[in-house]
Short mmCIF file of C-alpha atoms in Angstrom, two decimals:
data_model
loop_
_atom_site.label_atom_id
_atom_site.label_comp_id
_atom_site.label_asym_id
_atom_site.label_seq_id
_atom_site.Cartn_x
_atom_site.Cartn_y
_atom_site.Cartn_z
CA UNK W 15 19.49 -7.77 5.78
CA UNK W 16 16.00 -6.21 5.72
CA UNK W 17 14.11 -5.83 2.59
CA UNK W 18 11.50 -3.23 2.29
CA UNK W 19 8.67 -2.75 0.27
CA UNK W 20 7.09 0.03 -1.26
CA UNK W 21 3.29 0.74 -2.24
CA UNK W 22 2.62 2.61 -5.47
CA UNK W 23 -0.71 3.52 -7.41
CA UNK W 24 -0.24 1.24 -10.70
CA UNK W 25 -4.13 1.99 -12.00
CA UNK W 26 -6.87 4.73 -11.27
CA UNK W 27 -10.90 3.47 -12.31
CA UNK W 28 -13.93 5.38 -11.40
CA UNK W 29 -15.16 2.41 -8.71
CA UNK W 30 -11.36 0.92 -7.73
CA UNK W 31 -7.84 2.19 -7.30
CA UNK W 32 -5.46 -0.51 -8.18
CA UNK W 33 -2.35 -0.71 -6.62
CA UNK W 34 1.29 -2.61 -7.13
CA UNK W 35 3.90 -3.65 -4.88
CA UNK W 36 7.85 -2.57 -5.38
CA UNK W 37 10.39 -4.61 -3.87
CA UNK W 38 13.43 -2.93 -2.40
CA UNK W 39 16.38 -3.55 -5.30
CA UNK W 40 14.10 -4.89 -7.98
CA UNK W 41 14.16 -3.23 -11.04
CA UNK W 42 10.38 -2.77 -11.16
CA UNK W 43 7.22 -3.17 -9.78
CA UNK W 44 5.59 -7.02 -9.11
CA UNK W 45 2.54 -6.05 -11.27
CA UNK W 46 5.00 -4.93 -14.15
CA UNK W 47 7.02 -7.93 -14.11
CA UNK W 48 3.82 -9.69 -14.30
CA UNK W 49 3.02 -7.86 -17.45
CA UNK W 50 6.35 -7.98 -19.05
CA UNK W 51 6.68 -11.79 -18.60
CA UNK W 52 3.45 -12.01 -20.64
CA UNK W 53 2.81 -8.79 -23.28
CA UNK W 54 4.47 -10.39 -25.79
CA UNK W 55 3.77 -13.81 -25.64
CA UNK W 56 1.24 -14.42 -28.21
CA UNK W 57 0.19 -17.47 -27.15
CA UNK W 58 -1.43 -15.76 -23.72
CA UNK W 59 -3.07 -12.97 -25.58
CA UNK W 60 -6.20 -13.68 -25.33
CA UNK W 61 -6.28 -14.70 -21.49
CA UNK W 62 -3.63 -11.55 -20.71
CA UNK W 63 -6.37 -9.92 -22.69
CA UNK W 64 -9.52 -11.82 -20.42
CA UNK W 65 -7.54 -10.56 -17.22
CA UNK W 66 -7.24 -6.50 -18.49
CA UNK W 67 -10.94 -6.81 -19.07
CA UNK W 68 -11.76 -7.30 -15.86
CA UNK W 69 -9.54 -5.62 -14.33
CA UNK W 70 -11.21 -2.43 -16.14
CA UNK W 71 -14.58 -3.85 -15.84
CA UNK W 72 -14.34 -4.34 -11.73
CA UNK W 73 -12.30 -0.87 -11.78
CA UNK W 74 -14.91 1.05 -13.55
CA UNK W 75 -18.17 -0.90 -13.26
CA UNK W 76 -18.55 -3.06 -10.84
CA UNK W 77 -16.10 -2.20 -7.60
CA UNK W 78 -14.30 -5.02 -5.77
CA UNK W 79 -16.80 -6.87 -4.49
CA UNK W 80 -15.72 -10.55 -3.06
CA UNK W 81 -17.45 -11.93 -5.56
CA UNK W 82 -15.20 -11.07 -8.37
CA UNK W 83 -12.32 -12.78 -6.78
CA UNK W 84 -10.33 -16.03 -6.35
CA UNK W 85 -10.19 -17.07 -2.69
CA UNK W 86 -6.51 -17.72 -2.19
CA UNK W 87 -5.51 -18.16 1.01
CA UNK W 88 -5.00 -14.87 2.40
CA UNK W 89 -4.80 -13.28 -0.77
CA UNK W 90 -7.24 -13.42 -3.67
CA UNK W 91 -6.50 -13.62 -7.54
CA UNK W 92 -7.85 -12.44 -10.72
CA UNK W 93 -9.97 -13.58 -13.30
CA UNK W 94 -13.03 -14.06 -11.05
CA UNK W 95 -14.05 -17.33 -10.61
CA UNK W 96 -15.89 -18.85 -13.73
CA UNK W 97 -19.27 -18.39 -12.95
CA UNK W 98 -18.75 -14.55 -12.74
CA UNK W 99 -16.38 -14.55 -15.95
CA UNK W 100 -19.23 -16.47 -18.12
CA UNK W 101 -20.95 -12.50 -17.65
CA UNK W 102 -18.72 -11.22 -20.25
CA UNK W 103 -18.48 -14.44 -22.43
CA UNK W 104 -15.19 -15.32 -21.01
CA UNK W 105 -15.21 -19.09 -19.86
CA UNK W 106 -11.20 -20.06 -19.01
CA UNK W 107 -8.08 -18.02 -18.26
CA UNK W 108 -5.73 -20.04 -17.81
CA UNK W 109 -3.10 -17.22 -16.07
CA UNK W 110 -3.84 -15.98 -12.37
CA UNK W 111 -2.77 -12.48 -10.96
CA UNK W 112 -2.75 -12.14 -7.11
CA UNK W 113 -3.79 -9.67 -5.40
CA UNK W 114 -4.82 -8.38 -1.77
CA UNK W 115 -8.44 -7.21 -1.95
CA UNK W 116 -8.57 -4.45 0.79
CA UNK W 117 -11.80 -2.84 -0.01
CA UNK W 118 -14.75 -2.50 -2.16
CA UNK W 119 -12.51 0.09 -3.65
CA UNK W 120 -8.31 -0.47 -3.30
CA UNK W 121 -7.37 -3.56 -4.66
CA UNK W 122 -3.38 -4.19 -3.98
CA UNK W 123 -2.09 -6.39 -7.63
CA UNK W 124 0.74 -8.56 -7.04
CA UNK W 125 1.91 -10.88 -9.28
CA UNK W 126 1.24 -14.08 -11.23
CA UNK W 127 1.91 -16.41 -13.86
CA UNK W 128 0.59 -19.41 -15.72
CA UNK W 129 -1.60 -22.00 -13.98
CA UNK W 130 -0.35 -25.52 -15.30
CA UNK W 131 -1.81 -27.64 -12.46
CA UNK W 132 -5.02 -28.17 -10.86
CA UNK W 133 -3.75 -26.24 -7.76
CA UNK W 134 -1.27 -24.29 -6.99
CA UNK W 135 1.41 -26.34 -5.58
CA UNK W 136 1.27 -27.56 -8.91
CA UNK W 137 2.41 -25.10 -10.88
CA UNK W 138 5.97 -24.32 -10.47
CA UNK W 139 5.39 -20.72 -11.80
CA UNK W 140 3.17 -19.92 -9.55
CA UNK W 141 3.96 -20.84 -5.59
CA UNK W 142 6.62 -18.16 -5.10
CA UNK W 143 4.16 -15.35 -6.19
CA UNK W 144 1.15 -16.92 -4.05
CA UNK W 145 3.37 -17.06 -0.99
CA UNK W 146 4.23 -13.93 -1.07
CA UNK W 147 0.94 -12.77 -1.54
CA UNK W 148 -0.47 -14.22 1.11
CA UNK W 149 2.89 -13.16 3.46
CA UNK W 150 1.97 -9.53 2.01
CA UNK W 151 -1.94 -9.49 2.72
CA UNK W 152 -1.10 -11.15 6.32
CA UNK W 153 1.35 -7.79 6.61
CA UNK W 154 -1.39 -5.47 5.25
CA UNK W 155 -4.03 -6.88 7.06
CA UNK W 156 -1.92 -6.55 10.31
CA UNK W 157 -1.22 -2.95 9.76
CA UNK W 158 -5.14 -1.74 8.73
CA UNK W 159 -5.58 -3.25 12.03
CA UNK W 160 -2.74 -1.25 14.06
CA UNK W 161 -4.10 2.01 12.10
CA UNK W 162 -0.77 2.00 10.39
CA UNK W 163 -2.31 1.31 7.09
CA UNK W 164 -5.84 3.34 6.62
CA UNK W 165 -8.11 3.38 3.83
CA UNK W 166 -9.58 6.45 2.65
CA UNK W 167 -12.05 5.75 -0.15
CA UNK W 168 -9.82 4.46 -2.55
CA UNK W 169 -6.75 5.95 -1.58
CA UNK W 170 -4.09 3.92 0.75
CA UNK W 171 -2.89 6.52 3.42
CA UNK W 172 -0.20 6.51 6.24
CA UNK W 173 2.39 4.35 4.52
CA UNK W 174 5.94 4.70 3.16
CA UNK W 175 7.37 1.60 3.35
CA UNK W 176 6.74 -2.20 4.53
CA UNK W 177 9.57 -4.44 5.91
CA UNK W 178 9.25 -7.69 4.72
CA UNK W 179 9.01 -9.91 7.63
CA UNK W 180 9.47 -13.66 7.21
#
């Protein structure tokens, strides 16, 4: 059975569009279920709260430089590393959202979780979501390359839908 998936504008900023990733069948988005497993958990507050932050503050201020991202593979994640996070006083964040940096302007959010372990492997919440990151930005990167998948500014153009291919 082939699974498709669908690219949707989850967040307009002056400097970055941000977008999310829909999963044929699932009942929403891989950003929202990212915030839904977490909005109400007052124990991650404040680092749900660190990750909005600079999610605006990249979106409106800065742009999506490198620099403001987690190397991960193929994939990147959010908070910035924390050299770049002491800026705004923030010094740990202890969940990680992935995403697929295209541009200095279209950043792609996937989804996340909590990081319990020094690395990835090591936290049981996270692997699925940074595999399929990094199986998503391999797709993406393939099709910017084909000129299936163009970037205009920060507006993703010439694409419906994205079979998943394993």
């Amino acid at each position: 059975m082939k699974n498709f998936v669908t690219i949707h504008l989850f967040k307009a900023f002056d400097l970055v569009n941000y977008y999310t990733l829909w999963t044929e069948g699932k009942p929403q988005s891989e950003t929202d279920a990212f915030f839904s497993r977490f909005e109400q958990n007052q124990e991650m507050a404040d680092d749900l709260n660190v990750l909005v932050t600079w999610i605006a503050e990249i979106g409106q201020n800065r742009g999506a430089k490198l620099r403001y991202f987690r190397f991960e593979n193929d994939a990147n994640a959010l908070p910035p590393p924390a050299r770049i996070m002491a800026e705004l006083g923030d010094d740990y964040c202890r969940l990680r959202l992935y995403c697929i940096r295209l541009s200095n302007n279209v950043v792609i959010l996937v989804n996340g979780g909590l990081k319990t372990g020094r690395t990835v492997q090591d936290s049981p919440d996270l692997l699925a979501k940074f595999r399929f990151a990094n199986k998503m930005a391999n797709q993406l990167v393939d099709l910017m390359a084909t000129g299936e998948l163009e970037i205009v500014d920060k507006y993703i153009m010439n694409i419906e839908a994205i079979e998943l291919i394993d």
